[in-house]
Coordinates of C-alpha atoms and ligand atoms in Angstrom, one line a residue:
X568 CA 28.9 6.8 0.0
X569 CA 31.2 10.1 -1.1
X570 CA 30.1 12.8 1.6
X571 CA 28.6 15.4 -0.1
X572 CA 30.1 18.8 0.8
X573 CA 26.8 21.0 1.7
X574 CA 26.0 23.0 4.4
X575 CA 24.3 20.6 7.2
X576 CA 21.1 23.2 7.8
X577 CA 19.4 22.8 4.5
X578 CA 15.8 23.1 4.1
X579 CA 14.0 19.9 2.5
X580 CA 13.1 22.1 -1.0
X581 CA 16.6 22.8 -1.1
X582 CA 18.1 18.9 -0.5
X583 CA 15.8 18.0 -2.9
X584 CA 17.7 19.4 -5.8
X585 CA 21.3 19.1 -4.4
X586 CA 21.9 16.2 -2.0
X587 CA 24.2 13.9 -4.4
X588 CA 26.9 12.0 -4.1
X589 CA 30.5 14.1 -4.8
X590 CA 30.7 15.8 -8.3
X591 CA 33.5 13.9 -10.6
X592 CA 36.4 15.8 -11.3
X593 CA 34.6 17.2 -14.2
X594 CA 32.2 19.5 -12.6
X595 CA 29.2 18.2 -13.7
X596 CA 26.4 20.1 -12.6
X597 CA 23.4 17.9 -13.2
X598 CA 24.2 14.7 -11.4
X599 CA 26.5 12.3 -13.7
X600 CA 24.6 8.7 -15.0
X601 CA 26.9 6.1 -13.7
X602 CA 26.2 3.2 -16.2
X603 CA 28.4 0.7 -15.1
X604 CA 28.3 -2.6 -13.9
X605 CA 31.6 -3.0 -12.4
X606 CA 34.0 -0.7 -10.3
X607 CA 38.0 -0.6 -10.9
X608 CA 39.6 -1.7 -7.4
X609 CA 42.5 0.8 -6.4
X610 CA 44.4 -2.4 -5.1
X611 CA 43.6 -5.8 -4.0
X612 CA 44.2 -4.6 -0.4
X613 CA 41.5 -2.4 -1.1
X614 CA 39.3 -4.4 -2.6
X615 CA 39.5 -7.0 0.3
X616 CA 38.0 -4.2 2.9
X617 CA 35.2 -3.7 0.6
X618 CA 34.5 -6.7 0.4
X619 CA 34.7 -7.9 3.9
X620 CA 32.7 -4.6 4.8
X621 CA 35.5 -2.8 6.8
X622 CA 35.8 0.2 4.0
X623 CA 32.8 1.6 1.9
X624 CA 33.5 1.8 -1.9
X625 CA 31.6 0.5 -5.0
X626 CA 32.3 -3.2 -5.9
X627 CA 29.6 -4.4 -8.1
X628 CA 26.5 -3.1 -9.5
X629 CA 24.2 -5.6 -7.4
X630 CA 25.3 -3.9 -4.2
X631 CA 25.1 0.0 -5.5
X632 CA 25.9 2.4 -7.8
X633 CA 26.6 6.2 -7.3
X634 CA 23.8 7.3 -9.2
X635 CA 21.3 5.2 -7.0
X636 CA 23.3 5.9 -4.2
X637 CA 22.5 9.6 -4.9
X638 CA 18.1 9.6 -5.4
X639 CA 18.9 7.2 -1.7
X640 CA 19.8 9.9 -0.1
X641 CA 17.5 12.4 -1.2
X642 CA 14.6 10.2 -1.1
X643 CA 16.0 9.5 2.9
X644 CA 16.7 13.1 3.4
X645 CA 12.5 13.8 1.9
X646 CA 11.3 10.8 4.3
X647 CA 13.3 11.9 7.2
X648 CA 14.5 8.5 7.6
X649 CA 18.4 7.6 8.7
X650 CA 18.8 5.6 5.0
X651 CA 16.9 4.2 1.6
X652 CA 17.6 1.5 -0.4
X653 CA 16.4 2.2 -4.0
X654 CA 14.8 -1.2 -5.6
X655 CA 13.7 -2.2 -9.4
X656 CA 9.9 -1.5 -8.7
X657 CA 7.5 -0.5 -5.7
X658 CA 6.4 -4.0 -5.8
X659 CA 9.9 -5.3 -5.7
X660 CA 10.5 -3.1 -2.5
X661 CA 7.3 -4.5 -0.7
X662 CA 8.9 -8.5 -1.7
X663 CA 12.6 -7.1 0.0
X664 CA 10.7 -5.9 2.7
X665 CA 8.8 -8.9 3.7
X666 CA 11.4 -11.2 2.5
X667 CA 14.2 -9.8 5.0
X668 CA 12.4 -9.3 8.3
X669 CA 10.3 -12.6 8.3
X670 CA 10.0 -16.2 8.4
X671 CA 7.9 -19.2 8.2
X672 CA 5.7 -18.8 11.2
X673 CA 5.7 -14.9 11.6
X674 CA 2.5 -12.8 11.0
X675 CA 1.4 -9.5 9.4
X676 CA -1.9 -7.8 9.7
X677 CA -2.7 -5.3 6.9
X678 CA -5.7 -3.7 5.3
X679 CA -7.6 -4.8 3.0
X680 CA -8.1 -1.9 1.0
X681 CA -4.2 -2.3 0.1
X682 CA -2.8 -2.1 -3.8
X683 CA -3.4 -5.4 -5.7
X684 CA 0.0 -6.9 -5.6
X685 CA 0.4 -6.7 -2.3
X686 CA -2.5 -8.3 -1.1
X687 CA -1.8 -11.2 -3.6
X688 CA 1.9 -10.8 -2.7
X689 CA 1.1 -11.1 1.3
X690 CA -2.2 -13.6 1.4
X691 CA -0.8 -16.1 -1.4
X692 CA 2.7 -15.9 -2.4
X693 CA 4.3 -15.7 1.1
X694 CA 1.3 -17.7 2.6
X695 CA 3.0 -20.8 0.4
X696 CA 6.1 -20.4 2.8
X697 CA 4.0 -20.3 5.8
X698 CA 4.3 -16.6 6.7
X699 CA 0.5 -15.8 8.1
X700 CA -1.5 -12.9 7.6
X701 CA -4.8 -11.4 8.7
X702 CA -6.4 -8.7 6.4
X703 CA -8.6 -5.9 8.5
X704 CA -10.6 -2.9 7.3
X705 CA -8.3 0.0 6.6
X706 CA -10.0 2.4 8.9
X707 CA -11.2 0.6 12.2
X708 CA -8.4 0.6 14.4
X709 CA -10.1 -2.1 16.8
X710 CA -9.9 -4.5 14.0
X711 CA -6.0 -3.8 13.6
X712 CA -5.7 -4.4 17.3
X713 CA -7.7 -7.2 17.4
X714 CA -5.6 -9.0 14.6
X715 CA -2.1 -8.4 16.1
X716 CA -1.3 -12.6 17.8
X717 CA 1.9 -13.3 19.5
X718 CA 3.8 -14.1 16.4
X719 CA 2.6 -10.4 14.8
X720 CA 5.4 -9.2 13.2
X721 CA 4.6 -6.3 11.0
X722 CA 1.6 -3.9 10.6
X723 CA 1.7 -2.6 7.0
X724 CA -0.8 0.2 6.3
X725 CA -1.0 2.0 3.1
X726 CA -3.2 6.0 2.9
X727 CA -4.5 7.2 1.2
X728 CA -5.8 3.9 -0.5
X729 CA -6.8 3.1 -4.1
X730 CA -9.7 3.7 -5.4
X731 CA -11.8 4.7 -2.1
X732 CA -9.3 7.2 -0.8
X733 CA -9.2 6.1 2.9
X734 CA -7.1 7.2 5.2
X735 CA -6.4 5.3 8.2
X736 CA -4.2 7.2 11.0
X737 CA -0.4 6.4 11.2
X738 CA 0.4 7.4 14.6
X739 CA -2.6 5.3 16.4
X740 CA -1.8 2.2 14.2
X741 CA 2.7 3.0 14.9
X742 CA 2.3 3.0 19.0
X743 CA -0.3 -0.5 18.4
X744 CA 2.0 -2.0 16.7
X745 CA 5.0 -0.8 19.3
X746 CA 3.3 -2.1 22.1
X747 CA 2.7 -5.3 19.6
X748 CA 6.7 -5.6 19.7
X749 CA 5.8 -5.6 16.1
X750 CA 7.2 -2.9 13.3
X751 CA 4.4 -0.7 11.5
X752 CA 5.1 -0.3 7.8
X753 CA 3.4 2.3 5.2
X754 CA 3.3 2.3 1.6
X755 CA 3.7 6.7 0.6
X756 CA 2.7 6.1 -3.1
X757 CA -0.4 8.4 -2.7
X758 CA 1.0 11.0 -0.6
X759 CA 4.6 11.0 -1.0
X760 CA 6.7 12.6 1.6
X761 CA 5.7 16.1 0.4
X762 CA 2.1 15.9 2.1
X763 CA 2.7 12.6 4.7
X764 CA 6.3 11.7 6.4
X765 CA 5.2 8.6 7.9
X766 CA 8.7 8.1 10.2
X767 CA 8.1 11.3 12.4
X768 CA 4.4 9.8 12.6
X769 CA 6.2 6.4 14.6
X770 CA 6.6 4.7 11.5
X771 CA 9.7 1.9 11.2
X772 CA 9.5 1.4 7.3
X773 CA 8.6 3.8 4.4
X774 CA 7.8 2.0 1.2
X775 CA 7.9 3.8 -2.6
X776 CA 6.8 3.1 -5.5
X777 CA 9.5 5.5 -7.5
X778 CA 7.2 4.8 -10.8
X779 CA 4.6 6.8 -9.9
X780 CA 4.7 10.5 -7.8
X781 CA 8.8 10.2 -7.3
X782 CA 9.5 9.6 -11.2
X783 CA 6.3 11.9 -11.8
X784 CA 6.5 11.8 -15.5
X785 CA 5.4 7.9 -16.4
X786 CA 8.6 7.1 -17.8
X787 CA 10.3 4.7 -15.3
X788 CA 9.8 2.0 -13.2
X789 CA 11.6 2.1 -9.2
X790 CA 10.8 1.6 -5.4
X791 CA 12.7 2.2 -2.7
X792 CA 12.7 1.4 1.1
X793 CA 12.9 4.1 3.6
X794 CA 14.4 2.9 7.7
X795 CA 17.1 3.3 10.0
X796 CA 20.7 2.5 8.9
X797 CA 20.8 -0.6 10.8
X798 CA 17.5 -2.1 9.1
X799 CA 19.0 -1.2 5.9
X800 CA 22.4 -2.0 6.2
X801 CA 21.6 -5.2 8.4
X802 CA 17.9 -6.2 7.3
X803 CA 17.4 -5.2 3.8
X804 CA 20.9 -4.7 2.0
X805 CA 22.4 -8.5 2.3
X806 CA 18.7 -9.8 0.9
X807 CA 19.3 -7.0 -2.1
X808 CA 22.7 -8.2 -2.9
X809 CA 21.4 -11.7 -2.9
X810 CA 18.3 -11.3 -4.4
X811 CA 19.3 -9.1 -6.8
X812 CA 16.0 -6.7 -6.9
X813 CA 18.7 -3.9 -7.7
X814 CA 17.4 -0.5 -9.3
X815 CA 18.7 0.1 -12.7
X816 CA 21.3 3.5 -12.7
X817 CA 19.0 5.3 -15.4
X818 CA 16.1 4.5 -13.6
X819 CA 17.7 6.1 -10.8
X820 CA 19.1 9.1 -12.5
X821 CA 15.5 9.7 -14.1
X822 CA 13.5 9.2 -10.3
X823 CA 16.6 11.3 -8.9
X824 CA 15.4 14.2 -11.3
X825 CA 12.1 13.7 -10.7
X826 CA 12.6 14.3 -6.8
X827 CA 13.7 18.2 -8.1
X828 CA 10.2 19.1 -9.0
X829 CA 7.9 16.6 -6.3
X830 CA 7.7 19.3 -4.6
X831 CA 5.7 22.0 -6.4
X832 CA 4.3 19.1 -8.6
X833 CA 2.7 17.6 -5.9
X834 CA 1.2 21.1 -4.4
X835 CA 0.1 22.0 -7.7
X836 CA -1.6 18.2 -8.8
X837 CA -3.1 18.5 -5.4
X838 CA -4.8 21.9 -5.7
X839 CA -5.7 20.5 -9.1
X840 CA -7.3 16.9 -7.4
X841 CA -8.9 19.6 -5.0
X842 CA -10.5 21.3 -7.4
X843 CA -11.9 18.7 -9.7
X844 CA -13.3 17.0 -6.5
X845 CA -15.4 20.0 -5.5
X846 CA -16.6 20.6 -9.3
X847 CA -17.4 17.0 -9.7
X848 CA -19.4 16.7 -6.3
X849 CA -21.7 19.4 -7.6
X850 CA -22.5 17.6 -11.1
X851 CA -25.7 16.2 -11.3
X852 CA -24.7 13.1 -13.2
X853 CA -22.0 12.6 -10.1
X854 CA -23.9 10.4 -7.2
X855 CA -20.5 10.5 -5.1
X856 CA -17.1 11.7 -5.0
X857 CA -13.6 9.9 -2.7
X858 CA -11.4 12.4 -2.2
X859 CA -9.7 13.4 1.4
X860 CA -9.8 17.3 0.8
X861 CA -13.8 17.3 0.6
X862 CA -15.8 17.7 4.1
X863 CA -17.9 15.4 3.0
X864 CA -14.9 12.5 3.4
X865 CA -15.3 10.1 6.1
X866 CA -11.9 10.7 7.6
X867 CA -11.6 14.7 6.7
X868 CA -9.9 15.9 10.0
X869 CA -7.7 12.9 9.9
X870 CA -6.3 13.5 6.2
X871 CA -5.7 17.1 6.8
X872 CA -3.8 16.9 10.1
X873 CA -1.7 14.1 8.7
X874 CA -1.7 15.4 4.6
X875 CA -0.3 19.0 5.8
X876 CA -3.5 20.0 4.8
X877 CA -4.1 18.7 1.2
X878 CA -5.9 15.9 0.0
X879 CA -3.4 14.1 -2.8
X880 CA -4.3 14.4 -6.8
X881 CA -6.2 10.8 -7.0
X882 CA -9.7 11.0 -6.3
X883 CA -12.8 8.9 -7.7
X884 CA -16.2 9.4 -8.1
X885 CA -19.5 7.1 -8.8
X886 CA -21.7 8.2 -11.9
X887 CA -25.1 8.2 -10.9
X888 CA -27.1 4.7 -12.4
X889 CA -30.2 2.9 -11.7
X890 CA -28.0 -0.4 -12.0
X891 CA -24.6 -1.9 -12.2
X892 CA -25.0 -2.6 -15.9
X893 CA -26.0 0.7 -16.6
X894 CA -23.6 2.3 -14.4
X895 CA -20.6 0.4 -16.4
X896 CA -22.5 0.9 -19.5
X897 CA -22.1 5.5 -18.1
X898 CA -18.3 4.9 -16.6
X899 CA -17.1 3.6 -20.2
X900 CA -19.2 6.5 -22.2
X901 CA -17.5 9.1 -20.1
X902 CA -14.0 7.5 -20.4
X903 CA -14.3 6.8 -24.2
X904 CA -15.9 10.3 -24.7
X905 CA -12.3 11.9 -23.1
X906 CA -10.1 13.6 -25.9
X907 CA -7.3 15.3 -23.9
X908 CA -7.3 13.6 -20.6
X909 CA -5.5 9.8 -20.2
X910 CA -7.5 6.1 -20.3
X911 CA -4.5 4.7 -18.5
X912 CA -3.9 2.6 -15.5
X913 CA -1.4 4.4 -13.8
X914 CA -0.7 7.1 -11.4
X915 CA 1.0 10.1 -10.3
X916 CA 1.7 11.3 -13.6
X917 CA 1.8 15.3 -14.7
X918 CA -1.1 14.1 -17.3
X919 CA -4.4 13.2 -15.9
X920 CA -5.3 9.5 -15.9
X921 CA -8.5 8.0 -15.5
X922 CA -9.9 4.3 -14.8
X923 CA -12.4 2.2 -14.7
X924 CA -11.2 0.4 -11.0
X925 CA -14.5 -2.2 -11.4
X926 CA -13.0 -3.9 -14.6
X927 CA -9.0 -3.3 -14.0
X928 CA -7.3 -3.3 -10.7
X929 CA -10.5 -5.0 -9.1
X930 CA -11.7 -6.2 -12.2
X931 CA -10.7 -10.0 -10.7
X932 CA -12.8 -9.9 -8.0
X933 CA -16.4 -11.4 -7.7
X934 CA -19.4 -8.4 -8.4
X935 CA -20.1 -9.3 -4.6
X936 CA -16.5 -8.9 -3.3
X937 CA -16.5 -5.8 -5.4
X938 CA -19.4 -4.5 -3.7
X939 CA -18.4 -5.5 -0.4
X940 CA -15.1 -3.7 -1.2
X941 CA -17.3 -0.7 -2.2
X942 CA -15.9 -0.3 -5.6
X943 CA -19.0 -0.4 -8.4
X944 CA -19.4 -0.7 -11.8
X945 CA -20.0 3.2 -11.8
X946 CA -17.0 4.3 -10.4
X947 CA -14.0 6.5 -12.3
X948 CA -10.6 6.7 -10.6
X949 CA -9.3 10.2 -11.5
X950 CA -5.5 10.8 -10.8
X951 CA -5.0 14.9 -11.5
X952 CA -2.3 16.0 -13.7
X953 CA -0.6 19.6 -14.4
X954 CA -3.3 20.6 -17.5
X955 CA -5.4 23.3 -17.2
X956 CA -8.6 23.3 -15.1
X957 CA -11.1 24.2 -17.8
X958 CA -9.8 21.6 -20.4
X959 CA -9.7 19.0 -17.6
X960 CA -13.4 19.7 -16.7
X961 CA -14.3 19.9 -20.9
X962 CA -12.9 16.9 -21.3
X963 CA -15.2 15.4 -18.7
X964 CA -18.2 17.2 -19.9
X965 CA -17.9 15.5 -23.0
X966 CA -19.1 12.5 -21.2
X967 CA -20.7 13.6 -18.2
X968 CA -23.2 16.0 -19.9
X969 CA -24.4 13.2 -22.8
X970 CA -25.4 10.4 -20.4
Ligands
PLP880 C1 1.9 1.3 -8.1 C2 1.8 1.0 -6.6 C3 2.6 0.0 -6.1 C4 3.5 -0.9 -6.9 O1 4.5 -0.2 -7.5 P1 5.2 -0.7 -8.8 O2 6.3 0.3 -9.0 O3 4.1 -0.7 -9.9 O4 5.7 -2.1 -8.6 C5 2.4 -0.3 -4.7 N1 1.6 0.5 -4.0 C6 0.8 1.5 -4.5 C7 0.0 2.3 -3.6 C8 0.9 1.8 -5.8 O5 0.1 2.7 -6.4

């Protein structure tokens, strides 16, 4: 809302740390936690243009808030999108999403591969108000094109995906879904705007989780959506002030802090996913590692032309098994063996987290649908922190080495 008073040829690094809204008249230098719920109107006449939209100006905490206003715009500014609107979760962002740009009738096509919630989100809840959907393998683009009907409204892609790592290509799946007259939607979580900017790749929606690389630290939970000024302002902001799926002002001062340091966080927990990838593929107890950065990745070129050239912290890998009891029976030793490293079920965190995908995020499905989905009982999700190398990779021996 205030302008902020910077130079207008600022690098990316730089915006990250200062793009804010106005200091207050006391010269705060870390950005000021607005914790109110209200706004003091200078005069009714005022207060009238707010409200009817003619003048900007805070008038209620539902609508916005300085300090949310202020991680908008340097989450836009990261994304290269025209505007963000921050939400109370990345789950909470997909719902606004899908809630402001369809209706009973319309129809999405996304992968299957996509995070939990979302599938459920898309294939049941929405389904109960008619809005219809077709789930396609992540990587085979004739399947996306083959899915879009008439009444195809949104593509919604999310790479690198959860658990497997695949990466499906952003650009191919923008211009389909162009020439679809339908808008193509992507879910950043894994890569985050430091490796993948999804708008200059034809993209018409960036969606956030803040709670995982944005926030950085596990503390909070946020999301935000990323799109031109006219989807925000005409799409997505009157569902938000109805719906109430507002970001809380500390959540948004914390996430706005944790944009400061995504990007050498992200470089380094890359190099560090990078590096455990390659140690773990030579293991013998290791039958397979996911990760984008390793040759041996089915879309290798792909990830690197559209990752800048890294591969993300979250890989997994399959302990080697003669069985699926026994490879659950290996999985669990190694992730009760670890002493430094996290058992946690979370993500983009500076301290390494491991799971066990087969009996958490897919631990729901069928063992069939689980091995259709190529996620087995031997497989260890591994989401690289900022700790060093050598206790990492001790930590892991501990298991590894006594199966
Ligand atoms: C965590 C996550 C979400 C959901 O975000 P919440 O903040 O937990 O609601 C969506 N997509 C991906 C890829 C995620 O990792």
């Amino acid at each position: 809302m205030s302008q902020h008073p910077l130079p207008n040829d600022l690098h990316l690094e730089t915006l990250a740390v200062r793009l804010a809204v106005e200091r207050s008249q006391y010269g705060e230098n870390s950005e000021a936690l607005y914790l109110t719920s209200g706004y003091v109107q200078p005069s009714a006449e005022v207060s009238a243009r707010r409200f009817a939209g003619e003048e900007e100006g805070y008038t209620y905490g539902r609508s916005s808030n300085p300090t949310v206003t202020s991680f908008e715009m340097r989450l836009a500014a990261l994304e290269g999108s025209e505007a963000a609107l921050a939400t109370s979760s990345g789950m909470s962002a997909v719902m606004l999403m899908l809630f402001s740009l369809l209706k009973s009738g319309d129809h999405v096509v996304y992968s299957q591969s996509m995070f939990g919630s979302t599938l459920k989100l898309i294939g049941s809840e929405f389904a109960r108000f008619g809005v219809e959907s077709t789930v396609v393998p992540q990587t085979d683009l004739a399947a996306w094109k083959a899915a879009i009907r008439p009444n195809t409204k949104i593509l919604f892609a999310e790479t690198p995906t959860n658990p497997l790592t695949e990466v499906c290509d952003i650009a191919a799946l923008a211009d389909m879904a162009h020439n679809a007259g339908a808008l193509l939607a992507v879910d950043n979580c894994f890569a985050t705007p430091i490796l993948q900017r999804p708008m200059g790749m034809g993209a018409d929606i960036v969606m956030h989780s803040g709670t995982k690389y944005l926030d950085g630290q596990g503390r909070v939970m946020a999301g935000a959506l990323c799109a031109s000024e006219k989807m925000v302002k005409e799409k997505f902001l009157p569902v938000m002030k109805n719906g109430g799926m507002v970001l809380s002002p500390f959540n948004a001062w914390v996430v706005l802090k944790g944009l400061e340091t995504l990007d050498i966080r992200m470089r380094a927990q890359s190099a560090n996913g990078h590096a455990m990838a390659q140690w773990l593929e030579q293991h013998p107890a290791v039958a397979r590692v996911y990760y984008p950065g390793l040759a041996s990745h089915p879309q290798h070129a792909l990830s690197m032309k559209q990752m800048s050239g890294m591969g993300g912290a979250v890989l997994s890998f399959d302990v080697k098994a003669a069985d699926p009891q026994q490879a659950r029976t290996r999985a669990f030793h190694v992730l009760d063996s670890l002493r430094t490293l996290s058992l946690c079920t979370n993500l983009g965190d500076t301290k390494t987290l491991l799971t066990h995908p087969a009996s958490t995020s897919h631990g729901k499905l069928s063992e069939d649908q689980r091995q259709a989905a190529g996620i087995g009982q031997g497989m260890i999700r591994l989401a690289a922190g900022l700790e060093h190398l050598d206790d990492m990779k001790a930590d892991l021996l501990r298991g590894l080495d006594t199966l």
